[in-house]
Amino acid sequence: MSLDESRDADFATRAIRAGQSFDPTTGSVIPPVYLTTTFVQDGIGGFRGGYEYTRGGNPTRTALETQLAALEGGDRAFSFASGLSAEDALLRALLAPGDHVLMGNDVYGGTHRLVNRVHVPWGVGLDTVEMGELDAVRAALTPETRVVWLETPSNPLMKITDIAAVAELAHANGAIVVVDNTFASPYLQQPLALGADVVVHSTTKYLGGHSDVLGGAVVLNSGLEVRGEDLADRVGFIQFGVGAVSAPMDAWLTSRGIKTLHVRMDRHSANAQAIAESLVGHPKLAKVYYPGLPEHPGHELAARQMRSFGGMLSIELHDADAARRFAESTELFQLAESLGGVESLVCYPSEMTHASVRGTALEVSPAVVRLSVGIEGVDDLMSDVLDTLARV
Ligand SMILES: *Cc1c(COP(=O)(O)O)cnc(C)c1O
């Protein structure tokens, strides 16, 4: 393995170089976007570099998958058209009727909806649990539990789950642990090294980083057996057989975004930390949810498990009206779904990102507002938040 893809190389080196070798025919420093659906064969079955048809493989997608595997420290990565299609492919590869999925009670609403509305009707069992409470997790595991699915930090209350501890419990029960690492990104948190079996991403968020391309990924190591087959091979087969692959231009944009991930994440974390600290004790707020604050219940665990605390922060106002007014009147923070881009966004979870889980155990308080802190000037961002609070 070359230095640029080696797990020993610094994260920044891997982010910029893994899978991104220059084009050998022209010397083009940036690998080209292979906007082609099919590949000429040198005689029947004579594939150049193994490429036959773009649903099965495309060099631009390979470049991204190599980069993703190198960043998460996994052997294999598969890139998809969206985060949810990546999750669906993984779940199809893992589950059979009768299997049970145990999910954190604060996972991304769309993940819960996917399993609850698509997989449960095909005979899969689903329960949610407070993933940070190990006794509750132990009690919720059943002999049928094949998958334990968690997100840390969680959305939107930034709860922190001990990945290593949950992995130990799940493994003792014969279950596979999946971590949705979208909020932290591989720069801040390495779930595979902490004992998780599979990492999934919505690359739409921090990995892409510029709010301009949808995508998803599954990263894992070879050697995990599911019903006598290698799980990575099964995911690869579903990617090919179902076909929710990243298009070449999407893969290229995501690779381009990843090259600055480490620099962006450092600034996202620094900006969010400064804003969170400036909001502690603010009279208009009932609570600030940010794992970088020493009073956050998951602070010490997050400090052990993460490089820094990330760009997501939530605030709780005193009532729903104030929260709505806040979300609708910031200036720099733009009211929109999604997160993880260089520009700051504000979201009103109970009616936006978490509308699909209203009335379920995953419901979010209508007094909570979520901020995706971007990398604009921190003084400008802080003024925007404080000025808006003064008005609501
Ligand atoms: C956005 C998101 C998803 C879904 O990804 P899409 O790219 O929108 O399909 C999954 N998990 C988390 C944590 C997310 O934020």
mmCIF file of C-alpha atoms and ligand atoms in Angstrom:
data_model
loop_
_atom_site.group_PDB
_atom_site.id
_atom_site.type_symbol
_atom_site.label_atom_id
_atom_site.label_comp_id
_atom_site.label_asym_id
_atom_site.label_seq_id
_atom_site.Cartn_x
_atom_site.Cartn_y
_atom_site.Cartn_z
ATOM 1 C CA MET A 1 0.000 0.000 0.000
ATOM 2 C CA SER A 2 1.321 3.433 -0.883
ATOM 3 C CA LEU A 3 2.056 5.985 1.813
ATOM 4 C CA ASP A 4 -0.968 8.101 0.885
ATOM 5 C CA GLU A 5 -3.390 5.263 1.628
ATOM 6 C CA SER A 6 -1.544 3.804 4.597
ATOM 7 C CA ARG A 7 -3.352 3.864 7.916
ATOM 8 C CA ASP A 8 -0.102 5.187 9.380
ATOM 9 C CA ALA A 9 -0.261 8.385 7.359
ATOM 10 C CA ASP A 10 -1.717 11.410 9.098
ATOM 11 C CA PHE A 11 -5.470 11.894 8.717
ATOM 12 C CA ALA A 12 -4.908 15.032 6.629
ATOM 13 C CA THR A 13 -2.593 13.171 4.263
ATOM 14 C CA ARG A 14 -5.115 10.388 3.793
ATOM 15 C CA ALA A 15 -7.961 12.893 3.249
ATOM 16 C CA ILE A 16 -6.065 14.591 0.445
ATOM 17 C CA ARG A 17 -4.243 11.675 -1.146
ATOM 18 C CA ALA A 18 -6.012 8.336 -0.604
ATOM 19 C CA GLY A 19 -7.526 7.199 -3.886
ATOM 20 C CA GLN A 20 -6.598 10.519 -5.497
ATOM 21 C CA SER A 21 -3.529 9.585 -7.579
ATOM 22 C CA PHE A 22 -2.871 11.706 -10.653
ATOM 23 C CA ASP A 23 -4.093 10.451 -14.022
ATOM 24 C CA PRO A 24 -1.261 8.349 -15.514
ATOM 25 C CA THR A 25 -2.110 9.093 -19.161
ATOM 26 C CA THR A 26 -2.061 12.910 -18.974
ATOM 27 C CA GLY A 27 -0.511 13.723 -15.612
ATOM 28 C CA SER A 28 -3.678 15.548 -14.583
ATOM 29 C CA VAL A 29 -3.145 16.161 -10.856
ATOM 30 C CA ILE A 30 -6.840 15.791 -10.166
ATOM 31 C CA PRO A 31 -8.246 12.423 -11.200
ATOM 32 C CA PRO A 32 -10.780 12.998 -13.989
ATOM 33 C CA VAL A 33 -14.536 12.616 -13.574
ATOM 34 C CA TYR A 34 -15.345 9.472 -15.526
ATOM 35 C CA LEU A 35 -18.659 10.550 -17.026
ATOM 36 C CA THR A 36 -19.274 7.265 -18.748
ATOM 37 C CA THR A 37 -21.798 4.516 -18.230
ATOM 38 C CA THR A 38 -19.854 1.747 -19.918
ATOM 39 C CA PHE A 39 -16.308 0.603 -20.712
ATOM 40 C CA VAL A 40 -14.836 -0.887 -23.881
ATOM 41 C CA GLN A 41 -13.733 -4.522 -23.546
ATOM 42 C CA ASP A 42 -10.541 -5.846 -25.112
ATOM 43 C CA GLY A 43 -12.317 -8.938 -26.370
ATOM 44 C CA ILE A 44 -15.294 -10.377 -24.513
ATOM 45 C CA GLY A 45 -14.685 -10.111 -20.776
ATOM 46 C CA GLY A 46 -11.390 -8.226 -21.283
ATOM 47 C CA PHE A 47 -11.993 -5.443 -18.770
ATOM 48 C CA ARG A 48 -9.477 -2.650 -18.308
ATOM 49 C CA GLY A 49 -8.968 -2.211 -14.581
ATOM 50 C CA GLY A 50 -11.998 -4.384 -13.896
ATOM 51 C CA TYR A 51 -14.497 -1.789 -15.132
ATOM 52 C CA GLU A 52 -17.483 -2.995 -17.145
ATOM 53 C CA TYR A 53 -20.564 -0.831 -16.445
ATOM 54 C CA THR A 54 -20.913 2.146 -14.096
ATOM 55 C CA ARG A 55 -23.538 0.622 -11.783
ATOM 56 C CA GLY A 56 -20.985 -2.089 -10.999
ATOM 57 C CA GLY A 57 -18.006 0.235 -10.782
ATOM 58 C CA ASN A 58 -16.657 3.565 -11.996
ATOM 59 C CA PRO A 59 -13.141 4.913 -11.357
ATOM 60 C CA THR A 60 -14.475 8.170 -9.859
ATOM 61 C CA ARG A 61 -16.544 6.189 -7.387
ATOM 62 C CA THR A 62 -13.570 3.923 -6.643
ATOM 63 C CA ALA A 63 -11.494 7.019 -5.865
ATOM 64 C CA LEU A 64 -14.096 8.180 -3.324
ATOM 65 C CA GLU A 65 -14.537 4.724 -1.812
ATOM 66 C CA THR A 66 -10.766 4.369 -1.363
ATOM 67 C CA GLN A 67 -10.673 7.759 0.352
ATOM 68 C CA LEU A 68 -13.614 6.861 2.652
ATOM 69 C CA ALA A 69 -12.106 3.511 3.673
ATOM 70 C CA ALA A 70 -8.775 5.189 4.447
ATOM 71 C CA LEU A 71 -10.434 7.848 6.618
ATOM 72 C CA GLU A 72 -12.555 5.454 8.688
ATOM 73 C CA GLY A 73 -9.795 2.829 8.962
ATOM 74 C CA GLY A 74 -11.872 0.133 7.234
ATOM 75 C CA ASP A 75 -10.943 -2.316 4.462
ATOM 76 C CA ARG A 76 -13.972 -1.653 2.297
ATOM 77 C CA ALA A 77 -16.183 1.352 1.563
ATOM 78 C CA PHE A 78 -19.271 1.619 -0.617
ATOM 79 C CA SER A 79 -20.630 4.918 -1.814
ATOM 80 C CA PHE A 80 -24.314 5.538 -2.499
ATOM 81 C CA ALA A 81 -26.654 8.168 -3.911
ATOM 82 C CA SER A 82 -27.790 9.227 -0.416
ATOM 83 C CA GLY A 83 -27.262 8.435 3.248
ATOM 84 C CA LEU A 84 -30.565 6.603 3.440
ATOM 85 C CA SER A 85 -29.853 4.449 0.387
ATOM 86 C CA ALA A 86 -26.529 3.485 2.023
ATOM 87 C CA GLU A 87 -28.383 2.550 5.220
ATOM 88 C CA ASP A 88 -30.984 0.586 3.265
ATOM 89 C CA ALA A 89 -28.312 -1.393 1.406
ATOM 90 C CA LEU A 90 -26.573 -2.245 4.674
ATOM 91 C CA LEU A 91 -29.829 -3.300 6.350
ATOM 92 C CA ARG A 92 -30.823 -5.472 3.382
ATOM 93 C CA ALA A 93 -27.404 -7.101 3.538
ATOM 94 C CA LEU A 94 -27.765 -7.743 7.275
ATOM 95 C CA LEU A 95 -31.387 -8.568 7.966
ATOM 96 C CA ALA A 96 -33.827 -11.385 7.318
ATOM 97 C CA PRO A 97 -37.443 -11.677 8.479
ATOM 98 C CA GLY A 98 -37.537 -12.403 12.202
ATOM 99 C CA ASP A 99 -34.412 -10.368 12.965
ATOM 100 C CA HIS A 100 -34.591 -7.533 15.484
ATOM 101 C CA VAL A 101 -33.028 -4.059 15.260
ATOM 102 C CA LEU A 102 -32.272 -2.076 18.408
ATOM 103 C CA MET A 103 -31.890 1.629 17.720
ATOM 104 C CA GLY A 104 -31.041 4.662 19.806
ATOM 105 C CA ASN A 105 -34.194 6.643 20.635
ATOM 106 C CA ASP A 106 -32.605 9.747 19.137
ATOM 107 C CA VAL A 107 -31.320 8.514 15.778
ATOM 108 C CA TYR A 108 -31.920 10.526 12.627
ATOM 109 C CA GLY A 109 -35.682 10.551 12.048
ATOM 110 C CA GLY A 110 -35.305 9.266 8.490
ATOM 111 C CA THR A 111 -33.348 6.229 9.731
ATOM 112 C CA HIS A 112 -36.152 5.319 12.126
ATOM 113 C CA ARG A 113 -38.704 5.891 9.350
ATOM 114 C CA LEU A 114 -36.715 3.680 6.945
ATOM 115 C CA VAL A 115 -36.706 0.711 9.292
ATOM 116 C CA ASN A 116 -40.162 1.351 10.749
ATOM 117 C CA ARG A 117 -41.960 1.909 7.459
ATOM 118 C CA VAL A 118 -39.903 -0.137 4.978
ATOM 119 C CA HIS A 119 -38.206 -3.012 6.822
ATOM 120 C CA VAL A 120 -40.665 -3.694 9.647
ATOM 121 C CA PRO A 121 -43.480 -4.499 7.176
ATOM 122 C CA TRP A 122 -41.146 -7.174 5.704
ATOM 123 C CA GLY A 123 -40.981 -8.937 9.068
ATOM 124 C CA VAL A 124 -38.171 -7.176 10.942
ATOM 125 C CA GLY A 125 -38.585 -6.218 14.613
ATOM 126 C CA LEU A 126 -37.647 -2.718 15.834
ATOM 127 C CA ASP A 127 -37.227 -1.227 19.300
ATOM 128 C CA THR A 128 -35.679 2.017 20.451
ATOM 129 C CA VAL A 129 -33.715 2.534 23.642
ATOM 130 C CA GLU A 130 -31.818 5.235 25.533
ATOM 131 C CA MET A 131 -28.459 4.152 24.073
ATOM 132 C CA GLY A 132 -26.414 5.986 26.705
ATOM 133 C CA GLU A 133 -27.917 3.833 29.483
ATOM 134 C CA LEU A 134 -26.092 0.524 29.321
ATOM 135 C CA ASP A 135 -28.515 -1.305 31.611
ATOM 136 C CA ALA A 136 -31.391 -0.280 29.367
ATOM 137 C CA VAL A 137 -29.458 -1.504 26.309
ATOM 138 C CA ARG A 138 -28.688 -4.833 28.000
ATOM 139 C CA ALA A 139 -32.355 -5.273 28.880
ATOM 140 C CA ALA A 140 -33.543 -4.407 25.365
ATOM 141 C CA LEU A 141 -31.298 -6.922 23.557
ATOM 142 C CA THR A 142 -33.139 -10.072 22.495
ATOM 143 C CA PRO A 143 -31.835 -13.354 21.049
ATOM 144 C CA GLU A 144 -33.080 -12.069 17.668
ATOM 145 C CA THR A 145 -31.200 -8.747 17.887
ATOM 146 C CA ARG A 146 -28.909 -8.715 14.874
ATOM 147 C CA VAL A 147 -28.232 -4.986 14.676
ATOM 148 C CA VAL A 148 -27.560 -2.318 17.301
ATOM 149 C CA TRP A 149 -27.703 1.097 15.627
ATOM 150 C CA LEU A 150 -26.436 4.265 17.279
ATOM 151 C CA GLU A 151 -25.567 7.871 16.600
ATOM 152 C CA THR A 152 -23.192 9.905 18.747
ATOM 153 C CA PRO A 153 -23.388 12.855 19.175
ATOM 154 C CA SER A 154 -27.106 12.459 18.591
ATOM 155 C CA ASN A 155 -29.523 14.722 16.827
ATOM 156 C CA PRO A 156 -30.616 17.237 18.050
ATOM 157 C CA LEU A 157 -29.833 16.855 21.784
ATOM 158 C CA MET A 158 -26.149 15.923 21.355
ATOM 159 C CA LYS A 159 -26.352 12.904 23.626
ATOM 160 C CA ILE A 160 -23.121 10.927 23.762
ATOM 161 C CA THR A 161 -23.009 7.140 23.645
ATOM 162 C CA ASP A 162 -20.025 5.046 24.712
ATOM 163 C CA ILE A 163 -19.308 3.197 21.466
ATOM 164 C CA ALA A 164 -16.861 0.715 23.028
ATOM 165 C CA ALA A 165 -19.224 -0.176 25.880
ATOM 166 C CA VAL A 166 -22.238 -0.687 23.608
ATOM 167 C CA ALA A 167 -20.098 -2.756 21.222
ATOM 168 C CA GLU A 168 -19.073 -5.038 24.069
ATOM 169 C CA LEU A 169 -22.695 -5.601 25.113
ATOM 170 C CA ALA A 170 -23.915 -6.100 21.557
ATOM 171 C CA HIS A 171 -21.110 -8.478 20.639
ATOM 172 C CA ALA A 172 -21.770 -10.610 23.718
ATOM 173 C CA ASN A 173 -25.315 -10.902 22.350
ATOM 174 C CA GLY A 174 -24.134 -11.791 18.816
ATOM 175 C CA ALA A 175 -25.297 -8.487 17.315
ATOM 176 C CA ILE A 176 -23.521 -6.207 14.871
ATOM 177 C CA VAL A 177 -22.920 -2.583 15.863
ATOM 178 C CA VAL A 178 -23.570 0.159 13.331
ATOM 179 C CA VAL A 179 -22.543 3.735 14.061
ATOM 180 C CA ASP A 180 -23.931 6.604 12.021
ATOM 181 C CA ASN A 181 -20.848 8.841 12.131
ATOM 182 C CA THR A 182 -22.385 11.729 10.186
ATOM 183 C CA PHE A 183 -22.346 14.284 13.024
ATOM 184 C CA ALA A 184 -18.762 13.685 14.130
ATOM 185 C CA SER A 185 -17.148 12.771 10.789
ATOM 186 C CA PRO A 186 -14.142 10.419 10.731
ATOM 187 C CA TYR A 187 -11.843 13.297 11.639
ATOM 188 C CA LEU A 188 -13.414 13.668 15.076
ATOM 189 C CA GLN A 189 -14.382 10.064 15.806
ATOM 190 C CA GLN A 190 -13.267 6.615 14.636
ATOM 191 C CA PRO A 191 -16.017 4.109 15.477
ATOM 192 C CA LEU A 192 -14.286 1.067 13.931
ATOM 193 C CA ALA A 193 -11.247 1.605 16.156
ATOM 194 C CA LEU A 194 -13.595 1.861 19.155
ATOM 195 C CA GLY A 195 -15.132 -1.551 18.426
ATOM 196 C CA ALA A 196 -18.049 -0.814 16.077
ATOM 197 C CA ASP A 197 -18.488 -3.172 13.113
ATOM 198 C CA VAL A 198 -19.876 -0.821 10.495
ATOM 199 C CA VAL A 199 -19.878 2.941 9.946
ATOM 200 C CA VAL A 200 -22.525 4.673 7.872
ATOM 201 C CA HIS A 201 -22.532 8.267 6.656
ATOM 202 C CA SER A 202 -24.703 10.794 5.073
ATOM 203 C CA THR A 203 -21.795 12.289 3.088
ATOM 204 C CA THR A 204 -24.297 15.030 2.231
ATOM 205 C CA LYS A 205 -23.244 16.676 5.501
ATOM 206 C CA TYR A 206 -19.668 17.232 6.734
ATOM 207 C CA LEU A 207 -17.847 14.934 4.301
ATOM 208 C CA GLY A 208 -19.191 16.748 1.240
ATOM 209 C CA GLY A 209 -19.176 19.871 3.369
ATOM 210 C CA HIS A 210 -20.571 22.417 0.919
ATOM 211 C CA SER A 211 -24.311 21.619 0.810
ATOM 212 C CA ASP A 212 -24.070 20.851 -2.899
ATOM 213 C CA VAL A 213 -24.127 17.067 -3.213
ATOM 214 C CA LEU A 214 -26.217 14.261 -1.728
ATOM 215 C CA GLY A 215 -24.499 10.998 -0.869
ATOM 216 C CA GLY A 216 -24.045 8.160 1.572
ATOM 217 C CA ALA A 217 -21.467 5.560 2.541
ATOM 218 C CA VAL A 218 -21.010 2.232 4.292
ATOM 219 C CA VAL A 219 -17.518 1.445 5.635
ATOM 220 C CA LEU A 220 -16.514 -1.827 7.270
ATOM 221 C CA ASN A 221 -13.841 -4.480 7.531
ATOM 222 C CA SER A 222 -13.855 -7.781 5.659
ATOM 223 C CA GLY A 223 -14.366 -10.931 7.665
ATOM 224 C CA LEU A 224 -17.732 -10.208 9.308
ATOM 225 C CA GLU A 225 -19.932 -13.189 8.575
ATOM 226 C CA VAL A 226 -23.677 -12.934 8.063
ATOM 227 C CA ARG A 227 -25.461 -16.203 7.254
ATOM 228 C CA GLY A 228 -22.245 -17.712 5.964
ATOM 229 C CA GLU A 229 -21.303 -14.804 3.698
ATOM 230 C CA ASP A 230 -18.926 -11.904 4.147
ATOM 231 C CA LEU A 231 -20.969 -8.820 5.064
ATOM 232 C CA ALA A 232 -18.828 -6.497 2.924
ATOM 233 C CA ASP A 233 -19.405 -8.742 -0.104
ATOM 234 C CA ARG A 234 -23.144 -8.705 0.601
ATOM 235 C CA VAL A 235 -23.198 -4.889 0.789
ATOM 236 C CA GLY A 236 -21.216 -4.761 -2.456
ATOM 237 C CA PHE A 237 -23.684 -7.106 -4.097
ATOM 238 C CA ILE A 238 -26.683 -5.018 -2.994
ATOM 239 C CA GLN A 239 -24.958 -1.851 -4.200
ATOM 240 C CA PHE A 240 -24.573 -3.482 -7.621
ATOM 241 C CA GLY A 241 -27.807 -5.478 -7.636
ATOM 242 C CA VAL A 242 -30.099 -2.666 -6.465
ATOM 243 C CA GLY A 243 -28.072 0.165 -7.943
ATOM 244 C CA ALA A 244 -28.410 3.197 -5.643
ATOM 245 C CA VAL A 245 -24.811 4.136 -6.501
ATOM 246 C CA SER A 246 -23.209 7.581 -6.438
ATOM 247 C CA ALA A 247 -23.155 9.143 -9.872
ATOM 248 C CA PRO A 248 -19.628 10.066 -11.043
ATOM 249 C CA MET A 249 -20.093 13.821 -10.662
ATOM 250 C CA ASP A 250 -21.532 13.346 -7.160
ATOM 251 C CA ALA A 251 -18.621 11.092 -6.202
ATOM 252 C CA TRP A 252 -16.131 13.625 -7.531
ATOM 253 C CA LEU A 253 -17.718 16.528 -5.627
ATOM 254 C CA THR A 254 -17.708 14.478 -2.432
ATOM 255 C CA SER A 255 -14.028 13.585 -2.863
ATOM 256 C CA ARG A 256 -13.257 17.238 -3.449
ATOM 257 C CA GLY A 257 -15.074 18.193 -0.253
ATOM 258 C CA ILE A 258 -13.311 15.530 1.809
ATOM 259 C CA LYS A 259 -9.897 16.996 1.007
ATOM 260 C CA THR A 260 -10.597 19.911 3.371
ATOM 261 C CA LEU A 261 -12.558 17.949 5.993
ATOM 262 C CA HIS A 262 -9.921 18.237 8.732
ATOM 263 C CA VAL A 263 -9.479 21.988 8.267
ATOM 264 C CA ARG A 264 -13.222 22.621 8.186
ATOM 265 C CA MET A 265 -13.940 20.423 11.223
ATOM 266 C CA ASP A 266 -11.343 22.225 13.335
ATOM 267 C CA ARG A 267 -13.072 25.521 12.564
ATOM 268 C CA HIS A 268 -16.617 24.129 12.962
ATOM 269 C CA SER A 269 -15.633 22.858 16.420
ATOM 270 C CA ALA A 270 -13.904 26.075 17.455
ATOM 271 C CA ASN A 271 -16.825 28.243 16.315
ATOM 272 C CA ALA A 272 -19.456 26.034 17.976
ATOM 273 C CA GLN A 273 -17.450 25.856 21.200
ATOM 274 C CA ALA A 274 -17.161 29.656 21.363
ATOM 275 C CA ILE A 275 -20.857 30.164 20.642
ATOM 276 C CA ALA A 276 -21.933 27.501 23.151
ATOM 277 C CA GLU A 277 -19.768 29.080 25.860
ATOM 278 C CA SER A 278 -21.208 32.530 25.140
ATOM 279 C CA LEU A 279 -24.750 31.162 25.575
ATOM 280 C CA VAL A 280 -24.360 29.400 28.925
ATOM 281 C CA GLY A 281 -26.611 31.036 31.504
ATOM 282 C CA HIS A 282 -28.327 33.282 28.944
ATOM 283 C CA PRO A 283 -31.673 34.432 30.423
ATOM 284 C CA LYS A 284 -33.614 33.640 27.224
ATOM 285 C CA LEU A 285 -32.407 30.031 27.264
ATOM 286 C CA ALA A 286 -33.489 27.038 29.337
ATOM 287 C CA LYS A 287 -30.576 24.929 28.134
ATOM 288 C CA VAL A 288 -27.572 24.713 25.801
ATOM 289 C CA TYR A 289 -26.801 21.276 24.381
ATOM 290 C CA TYR A 290 -23.146 21.036 23.352
ATOM 291 C CA PRO A 291 -20.787 18.221 24.377
ATOM 292 C CA GLY A 292 -17.867 20.637 24.584
ATOM 293 C CA LEU A 293 -19.395 22.287 27.665
ATOM 294 C CA PRO A 294 -18.059 20.790 30.921
ATOM 295 C CA GLU A 295 -21.609 20.657 32.339
ATOM 296 C CA HIS A 296 -22.840 18.496 29.424
ATOM 297 C CA PRO A 297 -23.527 15.002 30.855
ATOM 298 C CA GLY A 298 -21.530 13.348 28.055
ATOM 299 C CA HIS A 299 -18.608 15.790 28.179
ATOM 300 C CA GLU A 300 -15.970 13.464 29.635
ATOM 301 C CA LEU A 301 -16.956 10.563 27.423
ATOM 302 C CA ALA A 302 -16.961 12.797 24.344
ATOM 303 C CA ALA A 303 -13.540 14.140 25.314
ATOM 304 C CA ARG A 304 -12.226 10.560 25.363
ATOM 305 C CA GLN A 305 -14.026 9.396 22.241
ATOM 306 C CA MET A 306 -13.740 12.464 20.011
ATOM 307 C CA ARG A 307 -10.908 14.719 18.860
ATOM 308 C CA SER A 308 -13.086 17.803 19.426
ATOM 309 C CA PHE A 309 -16.806 18.342 19.866
ATOM 310 C CA GLY A 310 -18.031 19.251 16.389
ATOM 311 C CA GLY A 311 -20.137 21.961 14.835
ATOM 312 C CA MET A 312 -23.640 20.992 15.968
ATOM 313 C CA LEU A 313 -25.281 22.659 18.900
ATOM 314 C CA SER A 314 -28.860 22.967 20.120
ATOM 315 C CA ILE A 315 -30.522 25.476 22.363
ATOM 316 C CA GLU A 316 -33.751 25.230 24.287
ATOM 317 C CA LEU A 317 -35.768 28.397 24.714
ATOM 318 C CA HIS A 318 -38.449 28.866 27.355
ATOM 319 C CA ASP A 319 -41.341 27.995 25.069
ATOM 320 C CA ALA A 320 -42.241 26.912 21.539
ATOM 321 C CA ASP A 321 -43.220 30.420 20.395
ATOM 322 C CA ALA A 322 -39.841 31.859 21.312
ATOM 323 C CA ALA A 323 -38.089 28.938 19.615
ATOM 324 C CA ARG A 324 -40.057 29.430 16.395
ATOM 325 C CA ARG A 325 -39.428 33.180 16.431
ATOM 326 C CA PHE A 326 -35.705 32.568 16.938
ATOM 327 C CA ALA A 327 -35.516 30.043 14.086
ATOM 328 C CA GLU A 328 -37.321 32.462 11.767
ATOM 329 C CA SER A 329 -35.355 35.595 12.564
ATOM 330 C CA THR A 330 -31.625 34.905 12.511
ATOM 331 C CA GLU A 331 -29.799 36.625 9.667
ATOM 332 C CA LEU A 332 -26.565 34.744 9.026
ATOM 333 C CA PHE A 333 -27.932 31.397 10.179
ATOM 334 C CA GLN A 334 -30.286 30.460 7.336
ATOM 335 C CA LEU A 335 -33.435 28.497 8.062
ATOM 336 C CA ALA A 336 -33.003 25.166 6.294
ATOM 337 C CA GLU A 337 -32.862 21.415 6.830
ATOM 338 C CA SER A 338 -29.499 19.631 6.672
ATOM 339 C CA LEU A 339 -26.193 20.470 8.309
ATOM 340 C CA GLY A 340 -22.462 20.204 7.962
ATOM 341 C CA GLY A 341 -21.891 22.788 5.229
ATOM 342 C CA VAL A 342 -19.484 25.707 5.453
ATOM 343 C CA GLU A 343 -22.473 28.048 5.824
ATOM 344 C CA SER A 344 -24.395 28.243 9.119
ATOM 345 C CA LEU A 345 -27.943 26.892 9.236
ATOM 346 C CA VAL A 346 -30.718 27.018 11.801
ATOM 347 C CA CYS A 347 -33.397 24.351 12.048
ATOM 348 C CA TYR A 348 -36.597 23.927 14.029
ATOM 349 C CA PRO A 349 -36.458 20.142 14.579
ATOM 350 C CA SER A 350 -40.001 19.454 15.811
ATOM 351 C CA GLU A 351 -41.484 20.679 12.532
ATOM 352 C CA MET A 352 -38.550 20.154 10.170
ATOM 353 C CA THR A 353 -35.969 17.357 10.541
ATOM 354 C CA HIS A 354 -37.977 15.519 13.198
ATOM 355 C CA ALA A 355 -41.502 16.060 11.842
ATOM 356 C CA SER A 356 -41.620 12.387 10.782
ATOM 357 C CA VAL A 357 -41.193 11.221 14.410
ATOM 358 C CA ARG A 358 -43.781 13.488 16.050
ATOM 359 C CA GLY A 359 -45.963 11.452 18.371
ATOM 360 C CA THR A 360 -43.305 8.693 18.707
ATOM 361 C CA ALA A 361 -40.644 8.087 21.362
ATOM 362 C CA LEU A 362 -38.260 10.067 19.130
ATOM 363 C CA GLU A 363 -40.272 13.300 19.363
ATOM 364 C CA VAL A 364 -38.286 16.508 19.966
ATOM 365 C CA SER A 365 -39.447 19.366 22.221
ATOM 366 C CA PRO A 366 -40.938 22.305 20.297
ATOM 367 C CA ALA A 367 -38.781 24.652 22.394
ATOM 368 C CA VAL A 368 -35.554 23.295 20.848
ATOM 369 C CA VAL A 369 -33.675 24.968 17.992
ATOM 370 C CA ARG A 370 -30.697 23.307 16.302
ATOM 371 C CA LEU A 371 -27.726 25.204 14.917
ATOM 372 C CA SER A 372 -25.294 23.872 12.339
ATOM 373 C CA VAL A 373 -22.427 26.229 13.051
ATOM 374 C CA GLY A 374 -20.556 27.039 9.865
ATOM 375 C CA ILE A 375 -17.081 28.400 9.337
ATOM 376 C CA GLU A 376 -17.916 32.060 8.804
ATOM 377 C CA GLY A 377 -16.357 34.589 11.187
ATOM 378 C CA VAL A 378 -17.146 33.538 14.725
ATOM 379 C CA ASP A 379 -17.821 37.104 15.937
ATOM 380 C CA ASP A 380 -20.435 37.582 13.223
ATOM 381 C CA LEU A 381 -22.084 34.267 14.081
ATOM 382 C CA MET A 382 -22.100 35.039 17.779
ATOM 383 C CA SER A 383 -23.607 38.498 17.207
ATOM 384 C CA ASP A 384 -26.325 36.964 15.050
ATOM 385 C CA VAL A 385 -27.304 34.499 17.794
ATOM 386 C CA LEU A 386 -27.138 37.030 20.620
ATOM 387 C CA ASP A 387 -28.972 39.784 18.683
ATOM 388 C CA THR A 388 -31.706 37.329 17.738
ATOM 389 C CA LEU A 389 -32.061 36.149 21.324
ATOM 390 C CA ALA A 390 -32.429 39.767 22.434
ATOM 391 C CA ARG A 391 -35.384 40.144 20.042
ATOM 392 C CA VAL A 392 -37.366 36.957 20.789
HETATM 393 C C1 LIG B 1 -28.983 13.486 6.778
HETATM 394 C C2 LIG B 1 -28.723 12.316 7.624
HETATM 395 C C3 LIG B 1 -29.008 11.016 7.185
HETATM 396 C C4 LIG B 1 -29.662 10.739 5.844
HETATM 397 O O1 LIG B 1 -28.826 11.039 4.784
HETATM 398 P P1 LIG B 1 -29.322 11.557 3.340
HETATM 399 O O2 LIG B 1 -28.054 11.839 2.649
HETATM 400 O O3 LIG B 1 -30.197 12.759 3.563
HETATM 401 O O4 LIG B 1 -30.103 10.426 2.742
HETATM 402 C C5 LIG B 1 -28.677 9.958 8.017
HETATM 403 N N1 LIG B 1 -28.129 10.163 9.236
HETATM 404 C C6 LIG B 1 -27.872 11.397 9.698
HETATM 405 C C7 LIG B 1 -27.255 11.552 11.045
HETATM 406 C C8 LIG B 1 -28.164 12.511 8.925
HETATM 407 O O5 LIG B 1 -27.905 13.730 9.401
#
